[in-house]
CSV table of C-alpha atoms and ligand atoms in Angstrom, one decimal:
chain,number,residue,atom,x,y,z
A,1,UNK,CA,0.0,0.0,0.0
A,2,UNK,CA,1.3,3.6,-0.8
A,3,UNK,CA,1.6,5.9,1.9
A,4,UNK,CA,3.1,9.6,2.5
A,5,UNK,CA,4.7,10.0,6.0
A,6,UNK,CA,6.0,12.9,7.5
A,7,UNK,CA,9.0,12.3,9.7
A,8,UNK,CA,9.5,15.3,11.8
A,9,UNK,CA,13.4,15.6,13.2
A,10,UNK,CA,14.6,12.6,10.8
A,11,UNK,CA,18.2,14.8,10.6
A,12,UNK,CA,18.8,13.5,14.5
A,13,UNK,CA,19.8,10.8,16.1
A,14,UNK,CA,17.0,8.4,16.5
A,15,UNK,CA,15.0,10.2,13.7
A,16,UNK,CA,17.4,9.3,10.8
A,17,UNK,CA,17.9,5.9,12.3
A,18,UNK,CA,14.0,5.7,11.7
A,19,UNK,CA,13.6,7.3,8.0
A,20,UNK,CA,16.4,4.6,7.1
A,21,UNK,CA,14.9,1.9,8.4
A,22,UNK,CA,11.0,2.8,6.5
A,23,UNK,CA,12.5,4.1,3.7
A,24,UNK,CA,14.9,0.6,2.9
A,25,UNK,CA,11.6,-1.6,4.8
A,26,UNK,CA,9.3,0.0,2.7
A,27,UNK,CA,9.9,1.2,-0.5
A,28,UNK,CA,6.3,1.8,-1.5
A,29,UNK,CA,6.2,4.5,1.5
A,30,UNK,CA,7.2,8.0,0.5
A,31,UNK,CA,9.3,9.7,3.7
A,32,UNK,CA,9.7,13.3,3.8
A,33,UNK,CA,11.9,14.3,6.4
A,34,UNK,CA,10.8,18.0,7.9
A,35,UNK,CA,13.9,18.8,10.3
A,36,UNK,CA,15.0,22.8,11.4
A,37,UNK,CA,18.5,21.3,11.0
A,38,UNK,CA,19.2,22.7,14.6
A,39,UNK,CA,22.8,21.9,16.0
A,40,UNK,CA,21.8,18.5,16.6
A,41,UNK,CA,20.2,18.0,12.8
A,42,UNK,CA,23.2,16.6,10.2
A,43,UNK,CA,22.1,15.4,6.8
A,44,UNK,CA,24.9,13.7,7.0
A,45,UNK,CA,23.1,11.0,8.8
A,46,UNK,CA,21.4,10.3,6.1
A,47,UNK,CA,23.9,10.6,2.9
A,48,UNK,CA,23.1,6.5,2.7
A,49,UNK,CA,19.9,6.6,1.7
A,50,UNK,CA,19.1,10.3,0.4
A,51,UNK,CA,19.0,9.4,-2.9
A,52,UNK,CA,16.1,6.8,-2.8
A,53,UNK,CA,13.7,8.0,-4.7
A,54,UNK,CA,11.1,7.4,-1.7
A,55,UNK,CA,12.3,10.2,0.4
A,56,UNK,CA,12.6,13.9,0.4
A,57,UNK,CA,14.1,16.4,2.5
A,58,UNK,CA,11.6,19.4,3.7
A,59,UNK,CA,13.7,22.2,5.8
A,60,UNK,CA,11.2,23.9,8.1
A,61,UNK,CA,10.4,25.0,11.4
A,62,UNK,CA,7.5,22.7,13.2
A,63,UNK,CA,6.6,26.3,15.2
A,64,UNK,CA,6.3,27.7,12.0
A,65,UNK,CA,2.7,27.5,12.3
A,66,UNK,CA,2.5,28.6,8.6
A,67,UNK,CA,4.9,27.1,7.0
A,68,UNK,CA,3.3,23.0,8.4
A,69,UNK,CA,0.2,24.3,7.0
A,70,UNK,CA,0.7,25.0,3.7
A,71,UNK,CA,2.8,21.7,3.9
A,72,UNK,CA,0.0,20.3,4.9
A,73,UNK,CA,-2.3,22.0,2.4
A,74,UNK,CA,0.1,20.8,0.2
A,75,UNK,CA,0.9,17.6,0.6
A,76,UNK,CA,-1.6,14.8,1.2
A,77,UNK,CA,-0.1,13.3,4.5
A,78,UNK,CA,-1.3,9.7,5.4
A,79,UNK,CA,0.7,9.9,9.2
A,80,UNK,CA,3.4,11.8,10.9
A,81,UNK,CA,5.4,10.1,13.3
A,82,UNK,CA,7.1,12.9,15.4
A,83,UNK,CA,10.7,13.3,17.0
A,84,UNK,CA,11.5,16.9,16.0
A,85,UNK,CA,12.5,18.2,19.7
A,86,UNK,CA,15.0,19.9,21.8
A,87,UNK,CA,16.0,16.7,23.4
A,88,UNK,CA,19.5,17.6,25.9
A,89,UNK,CA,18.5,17.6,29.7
A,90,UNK,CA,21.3,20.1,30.6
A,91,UNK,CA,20.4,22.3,27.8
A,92,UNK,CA,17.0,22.4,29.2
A,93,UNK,CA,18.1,23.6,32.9
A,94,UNK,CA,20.4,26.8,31.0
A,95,UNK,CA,17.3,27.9,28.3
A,96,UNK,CA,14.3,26.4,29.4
A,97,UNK,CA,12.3,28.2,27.0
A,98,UNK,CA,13.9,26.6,23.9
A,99,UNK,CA,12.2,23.3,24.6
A,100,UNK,CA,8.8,24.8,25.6
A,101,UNK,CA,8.9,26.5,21.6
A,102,UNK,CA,10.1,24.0,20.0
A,103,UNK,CA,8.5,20.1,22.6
A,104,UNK,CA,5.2,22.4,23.5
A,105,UNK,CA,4.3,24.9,20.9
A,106,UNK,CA,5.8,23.0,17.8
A,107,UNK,CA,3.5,19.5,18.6
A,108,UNK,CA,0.5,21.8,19.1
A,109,UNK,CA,1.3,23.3,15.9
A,110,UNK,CA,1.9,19.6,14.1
A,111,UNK,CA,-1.3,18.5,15.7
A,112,UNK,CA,-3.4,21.6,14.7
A,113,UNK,CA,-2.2,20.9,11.1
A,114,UNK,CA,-3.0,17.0,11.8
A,115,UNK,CA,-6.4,18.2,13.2
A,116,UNK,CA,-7.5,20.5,10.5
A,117,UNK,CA,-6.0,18.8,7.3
A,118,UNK,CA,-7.1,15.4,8.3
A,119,UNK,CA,-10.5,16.2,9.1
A,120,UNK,CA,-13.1,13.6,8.2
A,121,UNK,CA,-10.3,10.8,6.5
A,122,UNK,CA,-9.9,7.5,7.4
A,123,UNK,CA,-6.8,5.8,8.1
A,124,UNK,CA,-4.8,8.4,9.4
A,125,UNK,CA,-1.8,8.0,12.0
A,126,UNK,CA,-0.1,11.1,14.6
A,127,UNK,CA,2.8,9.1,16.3
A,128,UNK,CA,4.5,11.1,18.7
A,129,UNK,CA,8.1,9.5,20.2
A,130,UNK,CA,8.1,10.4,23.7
A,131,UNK,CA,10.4,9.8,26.8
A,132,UNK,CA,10.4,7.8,29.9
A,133,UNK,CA,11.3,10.7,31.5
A,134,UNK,CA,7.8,11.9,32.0
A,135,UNK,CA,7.4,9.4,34.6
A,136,UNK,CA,9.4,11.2,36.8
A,137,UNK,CA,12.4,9.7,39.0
A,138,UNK,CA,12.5,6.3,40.4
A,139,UNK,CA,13.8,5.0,44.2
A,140,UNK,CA,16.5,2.1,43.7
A,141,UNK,CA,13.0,-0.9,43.1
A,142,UNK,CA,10.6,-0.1,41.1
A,143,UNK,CA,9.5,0.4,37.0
A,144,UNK,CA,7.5,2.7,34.8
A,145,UNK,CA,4.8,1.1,33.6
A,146,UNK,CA,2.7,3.1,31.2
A,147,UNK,CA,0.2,3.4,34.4
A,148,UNK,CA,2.4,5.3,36.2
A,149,UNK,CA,1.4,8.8,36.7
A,150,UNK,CA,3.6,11.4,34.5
A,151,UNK,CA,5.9,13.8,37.1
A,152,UNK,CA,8.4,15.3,34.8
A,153,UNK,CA,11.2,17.0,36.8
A,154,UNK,CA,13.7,18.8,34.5
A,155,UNK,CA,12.2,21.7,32.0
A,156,UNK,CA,13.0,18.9,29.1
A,157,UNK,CA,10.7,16.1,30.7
A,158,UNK,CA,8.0,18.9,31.9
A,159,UNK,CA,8.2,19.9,27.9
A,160,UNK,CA,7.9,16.0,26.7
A,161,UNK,CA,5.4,15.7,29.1
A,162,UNK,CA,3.0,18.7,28.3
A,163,UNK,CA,3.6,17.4,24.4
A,164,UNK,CA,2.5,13.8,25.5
A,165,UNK,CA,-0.7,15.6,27.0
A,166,UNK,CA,-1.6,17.7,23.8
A,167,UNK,CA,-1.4,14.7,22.1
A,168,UNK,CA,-3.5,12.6,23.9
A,169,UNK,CA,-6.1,16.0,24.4
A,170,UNK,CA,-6.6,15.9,20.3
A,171,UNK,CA,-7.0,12.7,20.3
A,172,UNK,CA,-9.8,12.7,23.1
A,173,UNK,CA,-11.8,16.2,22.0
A,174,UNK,CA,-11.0,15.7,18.3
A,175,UNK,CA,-10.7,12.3,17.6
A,176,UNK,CA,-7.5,12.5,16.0
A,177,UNK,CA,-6.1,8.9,15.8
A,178,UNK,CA,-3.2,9.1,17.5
A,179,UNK,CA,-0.4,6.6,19.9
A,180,UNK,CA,2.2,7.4,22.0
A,181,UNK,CA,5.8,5.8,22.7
A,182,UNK,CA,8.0,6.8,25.5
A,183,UNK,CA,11.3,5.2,25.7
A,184,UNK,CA,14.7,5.1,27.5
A,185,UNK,CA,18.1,5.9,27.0
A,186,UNK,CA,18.8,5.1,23.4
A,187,UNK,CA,22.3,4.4,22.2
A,188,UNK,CA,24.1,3.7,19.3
A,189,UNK,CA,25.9,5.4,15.8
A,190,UNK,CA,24.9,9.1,15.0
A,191,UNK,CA,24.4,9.8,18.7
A,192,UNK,CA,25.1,13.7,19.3
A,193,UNK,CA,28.3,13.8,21.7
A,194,UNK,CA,27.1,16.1,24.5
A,195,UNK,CA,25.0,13.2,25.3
A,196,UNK,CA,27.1,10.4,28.1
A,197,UNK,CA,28.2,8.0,25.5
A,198,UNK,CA,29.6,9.6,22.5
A,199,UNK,CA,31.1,12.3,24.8
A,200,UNK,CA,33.0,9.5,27.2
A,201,UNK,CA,33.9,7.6,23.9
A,202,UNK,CA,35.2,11.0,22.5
A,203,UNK,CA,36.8,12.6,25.2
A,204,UNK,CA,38.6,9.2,25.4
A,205,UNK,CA,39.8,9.4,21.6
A,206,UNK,CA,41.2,12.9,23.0
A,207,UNK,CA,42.7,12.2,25.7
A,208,UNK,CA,40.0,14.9,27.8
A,209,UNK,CA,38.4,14.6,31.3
A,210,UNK,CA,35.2,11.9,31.7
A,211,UNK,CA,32.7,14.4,33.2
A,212,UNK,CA,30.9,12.2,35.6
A,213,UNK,CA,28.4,14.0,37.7
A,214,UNK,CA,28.1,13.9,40.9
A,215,UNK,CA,29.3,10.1,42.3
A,216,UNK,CA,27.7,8.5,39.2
A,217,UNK,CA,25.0,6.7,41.1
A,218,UNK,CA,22.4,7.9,38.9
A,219,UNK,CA,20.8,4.8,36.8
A,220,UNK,CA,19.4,4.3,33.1
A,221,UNK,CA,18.3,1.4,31.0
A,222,UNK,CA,19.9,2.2,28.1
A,223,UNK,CA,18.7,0.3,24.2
A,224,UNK,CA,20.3,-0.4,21.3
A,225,UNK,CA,18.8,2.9,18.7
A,226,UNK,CA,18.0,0.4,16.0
A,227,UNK,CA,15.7,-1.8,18.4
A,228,UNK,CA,14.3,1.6,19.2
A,229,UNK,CA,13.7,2.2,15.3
A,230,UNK,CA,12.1,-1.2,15.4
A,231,UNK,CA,9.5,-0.6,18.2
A,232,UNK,CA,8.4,2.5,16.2
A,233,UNK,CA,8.1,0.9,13.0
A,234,UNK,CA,6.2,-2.5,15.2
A,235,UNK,CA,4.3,0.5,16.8
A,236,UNK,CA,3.5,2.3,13.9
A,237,UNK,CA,1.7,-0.3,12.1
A,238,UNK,CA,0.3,-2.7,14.8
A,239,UNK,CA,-0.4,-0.4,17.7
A,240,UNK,CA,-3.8,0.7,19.0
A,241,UNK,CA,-5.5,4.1,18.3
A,242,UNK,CA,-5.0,6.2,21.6
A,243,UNK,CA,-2.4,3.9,23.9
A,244,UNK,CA,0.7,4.8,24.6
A,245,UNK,CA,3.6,1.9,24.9
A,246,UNK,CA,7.3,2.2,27.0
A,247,UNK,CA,9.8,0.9,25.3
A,248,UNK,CA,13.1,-0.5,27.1
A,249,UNK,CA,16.3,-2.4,27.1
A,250,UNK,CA,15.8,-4.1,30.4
A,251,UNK,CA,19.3,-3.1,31.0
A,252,UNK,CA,19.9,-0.8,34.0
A,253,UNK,CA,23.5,0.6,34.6
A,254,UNK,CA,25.0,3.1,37.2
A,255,UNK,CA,26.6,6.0,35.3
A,256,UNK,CA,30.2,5.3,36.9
A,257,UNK,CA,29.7,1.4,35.8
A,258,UNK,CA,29.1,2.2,32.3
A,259,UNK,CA,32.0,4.8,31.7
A,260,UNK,CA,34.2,1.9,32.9
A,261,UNK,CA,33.5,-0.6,30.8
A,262,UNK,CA,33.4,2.2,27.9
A,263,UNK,CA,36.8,2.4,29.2
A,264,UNK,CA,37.7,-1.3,29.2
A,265,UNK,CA,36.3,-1.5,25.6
A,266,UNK,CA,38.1,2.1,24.7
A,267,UNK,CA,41.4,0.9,25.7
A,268,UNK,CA,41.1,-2.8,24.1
A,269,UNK,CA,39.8,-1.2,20.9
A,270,UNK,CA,42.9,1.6,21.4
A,271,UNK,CA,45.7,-1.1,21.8
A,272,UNK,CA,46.5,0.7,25.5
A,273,UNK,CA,47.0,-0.7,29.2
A,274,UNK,CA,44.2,-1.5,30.7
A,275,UNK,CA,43.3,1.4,33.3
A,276,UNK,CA,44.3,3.6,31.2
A,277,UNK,CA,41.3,5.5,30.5
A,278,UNK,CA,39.7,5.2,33.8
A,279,UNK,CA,42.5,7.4,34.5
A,280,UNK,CA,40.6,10.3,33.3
A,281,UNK,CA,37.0,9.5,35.2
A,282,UNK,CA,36.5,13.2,37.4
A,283,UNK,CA,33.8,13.6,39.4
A,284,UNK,CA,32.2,17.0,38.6
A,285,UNK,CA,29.6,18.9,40.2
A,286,UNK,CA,26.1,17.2,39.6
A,287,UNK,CA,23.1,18.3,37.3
A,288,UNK,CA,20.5,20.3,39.2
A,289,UNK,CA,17.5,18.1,39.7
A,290,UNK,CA,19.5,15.3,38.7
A,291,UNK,CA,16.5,12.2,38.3
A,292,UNK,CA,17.5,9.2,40.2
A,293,UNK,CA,17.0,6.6,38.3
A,294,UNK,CA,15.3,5.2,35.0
A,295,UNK,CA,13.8,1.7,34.2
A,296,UNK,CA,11.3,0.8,31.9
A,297,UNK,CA,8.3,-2.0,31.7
A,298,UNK,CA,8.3,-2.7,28.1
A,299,UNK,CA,6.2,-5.7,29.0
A,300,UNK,CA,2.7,-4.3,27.3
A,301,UNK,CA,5.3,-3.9,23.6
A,302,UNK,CA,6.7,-7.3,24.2
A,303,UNK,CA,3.3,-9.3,24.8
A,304,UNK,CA,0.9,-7.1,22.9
A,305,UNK,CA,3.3,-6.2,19.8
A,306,UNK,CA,5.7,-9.4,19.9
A,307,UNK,CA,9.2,-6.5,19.7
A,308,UNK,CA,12.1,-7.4,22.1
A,309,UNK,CA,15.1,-6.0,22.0
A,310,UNK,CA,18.0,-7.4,19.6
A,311,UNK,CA,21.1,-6.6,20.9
A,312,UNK,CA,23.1,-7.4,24.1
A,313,UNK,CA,24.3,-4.5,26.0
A,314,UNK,CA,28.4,-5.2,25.7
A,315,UNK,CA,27.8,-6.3,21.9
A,316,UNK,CA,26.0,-2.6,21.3
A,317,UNK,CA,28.4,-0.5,22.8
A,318,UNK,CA,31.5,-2.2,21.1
A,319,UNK,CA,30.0,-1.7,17.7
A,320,UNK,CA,29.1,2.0,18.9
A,321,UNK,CA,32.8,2.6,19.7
A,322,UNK,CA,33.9,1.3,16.4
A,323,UNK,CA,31.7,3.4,14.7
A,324,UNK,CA,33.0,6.4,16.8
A,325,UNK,CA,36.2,5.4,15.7
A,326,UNK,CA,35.6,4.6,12.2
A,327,UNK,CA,34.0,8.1,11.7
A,328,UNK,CA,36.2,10.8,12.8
A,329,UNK,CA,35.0,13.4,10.2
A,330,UNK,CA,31.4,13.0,11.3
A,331,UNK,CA,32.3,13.7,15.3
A,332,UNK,CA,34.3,16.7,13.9
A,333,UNK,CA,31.8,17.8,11.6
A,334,UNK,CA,29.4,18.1,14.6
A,335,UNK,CA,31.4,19.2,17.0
A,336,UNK,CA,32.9,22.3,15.3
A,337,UNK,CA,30.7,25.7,15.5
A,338,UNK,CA,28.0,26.2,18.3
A,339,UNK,CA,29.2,22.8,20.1
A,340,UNK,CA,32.5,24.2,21.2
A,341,UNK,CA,31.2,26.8,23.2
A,342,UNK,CA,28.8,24.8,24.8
A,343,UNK,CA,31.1,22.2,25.7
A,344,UNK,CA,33.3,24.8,27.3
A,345,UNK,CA,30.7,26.6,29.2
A,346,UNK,CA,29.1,23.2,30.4
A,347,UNK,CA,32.1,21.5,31.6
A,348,UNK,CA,35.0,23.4,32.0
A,349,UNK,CA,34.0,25.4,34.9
A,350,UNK,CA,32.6,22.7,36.6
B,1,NAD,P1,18.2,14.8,18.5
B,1,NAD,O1,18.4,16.1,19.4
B,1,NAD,O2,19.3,14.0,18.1
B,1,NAD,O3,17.4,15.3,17.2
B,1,NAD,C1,16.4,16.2,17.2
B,1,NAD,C2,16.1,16.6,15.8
B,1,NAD,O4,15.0,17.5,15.8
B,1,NAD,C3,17.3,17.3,15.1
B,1,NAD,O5,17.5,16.8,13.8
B,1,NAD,C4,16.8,18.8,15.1
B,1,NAD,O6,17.4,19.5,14.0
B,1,NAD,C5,15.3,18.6,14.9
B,1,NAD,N1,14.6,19.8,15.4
B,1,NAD,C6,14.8,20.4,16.6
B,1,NAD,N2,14.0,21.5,16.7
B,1,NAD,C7,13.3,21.5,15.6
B,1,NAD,C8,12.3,22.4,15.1
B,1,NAD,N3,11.8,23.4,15.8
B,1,NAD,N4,11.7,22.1,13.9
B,1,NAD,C9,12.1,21.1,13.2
B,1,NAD,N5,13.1,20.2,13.6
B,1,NAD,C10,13.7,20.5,14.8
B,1,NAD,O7,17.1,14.0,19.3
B,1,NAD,P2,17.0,12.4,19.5
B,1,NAD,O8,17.8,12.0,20.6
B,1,NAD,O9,17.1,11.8,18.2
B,1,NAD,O10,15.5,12.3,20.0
B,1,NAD,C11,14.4,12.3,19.0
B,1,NAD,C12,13.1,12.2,19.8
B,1,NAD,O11,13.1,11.0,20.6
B,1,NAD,C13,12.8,13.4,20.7
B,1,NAD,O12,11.5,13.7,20.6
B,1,NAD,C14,13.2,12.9,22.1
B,1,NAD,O13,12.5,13.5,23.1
B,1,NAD,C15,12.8,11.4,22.0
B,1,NAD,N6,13.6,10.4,22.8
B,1,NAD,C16,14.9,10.5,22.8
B,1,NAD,C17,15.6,9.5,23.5
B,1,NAD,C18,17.1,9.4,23.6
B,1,NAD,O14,17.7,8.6,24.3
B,1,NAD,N7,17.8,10.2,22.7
B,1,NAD,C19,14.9,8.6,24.3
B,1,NAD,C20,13.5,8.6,24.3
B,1,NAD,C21,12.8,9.5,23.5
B,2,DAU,O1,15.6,8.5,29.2
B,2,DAU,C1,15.4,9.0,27.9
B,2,DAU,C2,16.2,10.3,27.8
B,2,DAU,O2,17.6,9.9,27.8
B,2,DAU,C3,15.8,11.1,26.5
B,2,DAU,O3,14.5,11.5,26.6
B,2,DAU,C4,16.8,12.3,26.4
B,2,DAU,O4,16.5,12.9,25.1
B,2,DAU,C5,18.2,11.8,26.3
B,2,DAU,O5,19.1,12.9,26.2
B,2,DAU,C6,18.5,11.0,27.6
B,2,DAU,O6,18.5,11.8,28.8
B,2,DAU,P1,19.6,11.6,29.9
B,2,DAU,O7,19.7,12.9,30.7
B,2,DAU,O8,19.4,10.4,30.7
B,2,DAU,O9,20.9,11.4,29.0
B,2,DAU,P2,22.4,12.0,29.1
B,2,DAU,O10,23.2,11.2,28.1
B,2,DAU,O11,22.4,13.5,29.0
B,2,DAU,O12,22.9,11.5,30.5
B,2,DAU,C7,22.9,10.1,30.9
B,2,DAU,C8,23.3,10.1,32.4
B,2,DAU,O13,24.7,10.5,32.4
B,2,DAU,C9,22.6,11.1,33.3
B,2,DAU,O14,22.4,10.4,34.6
B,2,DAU,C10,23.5,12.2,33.4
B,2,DAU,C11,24.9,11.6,33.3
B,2,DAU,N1,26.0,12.4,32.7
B,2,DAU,C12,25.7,13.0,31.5
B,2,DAU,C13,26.6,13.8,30.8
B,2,DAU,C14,26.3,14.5,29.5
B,2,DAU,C15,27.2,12.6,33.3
B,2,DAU,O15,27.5,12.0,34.3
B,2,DAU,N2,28.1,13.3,32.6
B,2,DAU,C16,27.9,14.0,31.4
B,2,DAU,O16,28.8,14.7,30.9
């Protein structure tokens, strides 16, 4: 069956890992990719695949209530699935207001298009990729199921959260036909380096400081990106109208655990003694509102939708660090420009 999808933020991380996997799974399905190309937006990411003749690059603002009109005016959209966001915790705690625009303002403006455009057609999809971080902070026992009750703590989560809400508010007033996903930490190629892996598996490369905060207690359940690329596309076209489904590696680490085996693997993969880069672990002042700990129930996905993730932990993260190594260009690319004052502001004067 032919169908036109909109893929909002398919320049990102999990977003091109996403239009890849549609646009080689289904070549009948036409993917345009509508993406601000923000910092954390390449093209790159997708120099495989942009030349399929199934998918198109749109450049475009999702708060630009205009401009997603008359894209949906004129284009005949069958779904969107949605990860266009502002999507750094620590960015959110120094401009709050960034991810309110772009996580609050920009949905409503995707679902007002959605609303208006789609009025009265069958067969129509609004998929919007959420965290687990709406759930809040977890004690040391404990999961989110998706019964648990949201309580977003940093300005990013409060954003994701209040996005999740609109969502669900179209889809109960309007009827828009919509589901929901809200993940964990995702891993994996392509993964912008201010976020913990790529930035430990960098700094490594250059011989810099591993930022941990605070004592490195803090806990997430990290998945493989591509297993997250397959929930949305199991998701996608076998979830129910109006649910919502967490998705999860079942695969909880402590912060400080994780840097050292990304240092074990870092200085196997690096030909150095082992220890080595462990040297460089410092303990630097913690995140304000630093959340606890994450762990997902992806129990409803796995029984209801038959998805499970692929990859073992170890196996993921040594093919991440070969990637980081085998791509040295692309970490410069993005790191060059706006990055390098961030980086410096964030962490040197910590
Ligand atoms: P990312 O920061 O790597 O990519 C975000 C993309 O959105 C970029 O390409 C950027 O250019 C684009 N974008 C930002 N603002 C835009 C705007 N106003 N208009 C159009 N495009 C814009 O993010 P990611 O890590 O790939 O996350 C994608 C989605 O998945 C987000 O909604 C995020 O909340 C969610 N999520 C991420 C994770 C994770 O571990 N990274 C886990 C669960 C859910
Ligand atoms: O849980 C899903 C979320 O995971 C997504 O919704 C977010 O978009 C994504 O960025 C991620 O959020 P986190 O805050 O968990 O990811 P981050 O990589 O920033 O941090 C992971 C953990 O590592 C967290 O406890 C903070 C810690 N950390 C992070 C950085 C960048 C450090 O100790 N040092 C660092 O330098």
């Amino acid at each position: 069956m032919l169908k036109k999808i909109l893929i909002t933020g398919g320049a990102g991380f999990i977003g091109s890992h996403v239009v890849r996997l549609f646009l080689k799974k289904y070549p009948n399905y036409f993917i345009h990719n509508l993406d601000a190309l923000t910092y954390a937006g390449n093209l790159e990411n997708l120099s495989d695949v942009e030349s399929l003749p199934n998918y198109q690059f749109v450049k475009g603002d999702i708060t630009d209530e205009q401009f997603v009109n008359d894209l949906f005016a004129q284009e005949s959209y069958d779904a969107v699935i949605h990860l266009a966001a502002e999507s750094h915790v620590d960015r959110s705690i120094k401009d709050p207001l960034a991810f309110v625009r772009t996580n609050v303002l920009g949905t409503g403006v995707l679902l007002n298009a959605a609303r208006r455009f789609w009025k009265g057609s069958a067969g129509k999809l609004f998929y919007h990729v959420s965290t687990d971080e709406v759930y809040g902070s977890l004690g040391e026992n404990g999961l989110f199921t998706e019964e648990t009750p949201y309580d977003p703590r940093s300005p990013y989560s409060a954003s994701k959260a209040a996005s999740d809400h609109l969502v669900m508010a179209y889809h109960h007033t309007y009827d828009l036909p919509v589901v929901i996903s809200n993940c964990s930490n995702n891993y994996g190629s392509y993964h912008f380096p201010e976020k913990l892996i790529p930035l430990m598996i960098n700094n490594i490369i250059h011989n810099r400081s591993l930022p941990v905060y605070g004592q490195g207690e803090n806990i997430r359940d990290w998945l493989w990106v591509e297993d997250h690329a397959r929930a949305i596309d199991v998701i996608f076209h076998t979830g129910k109208v109006g649910e919502t489904y967490n998705v999860g590696g079942f695969n909880e680490w402590r912060n400080i655990d994780l840097v050292h085996l990304l240092c074990r693997i870092m200085d196997l993969k690096l030909g150095k003694p082992e220890g080595t880069s462990a040297k460089l672990i410092s303990f630097v002042t913690d995140r304000a509102g630093h959340d606890l700990r994450y762990a997902i129930d992806a129990t409803k996905l796995q029984k209801e939708l038959g998805w499970a993730p692929s990859l073992q932990f170890e196996e993921g993260l040594e093919k991440t660090v070969q990637w980081y190594l085998d791509h040295p260009d692309w970490v410069r690319h993005v790191t060059s420009g706006e990055y390098l004052s961030y980086y410096q502001e964030q962490y040197e004067r910590r």
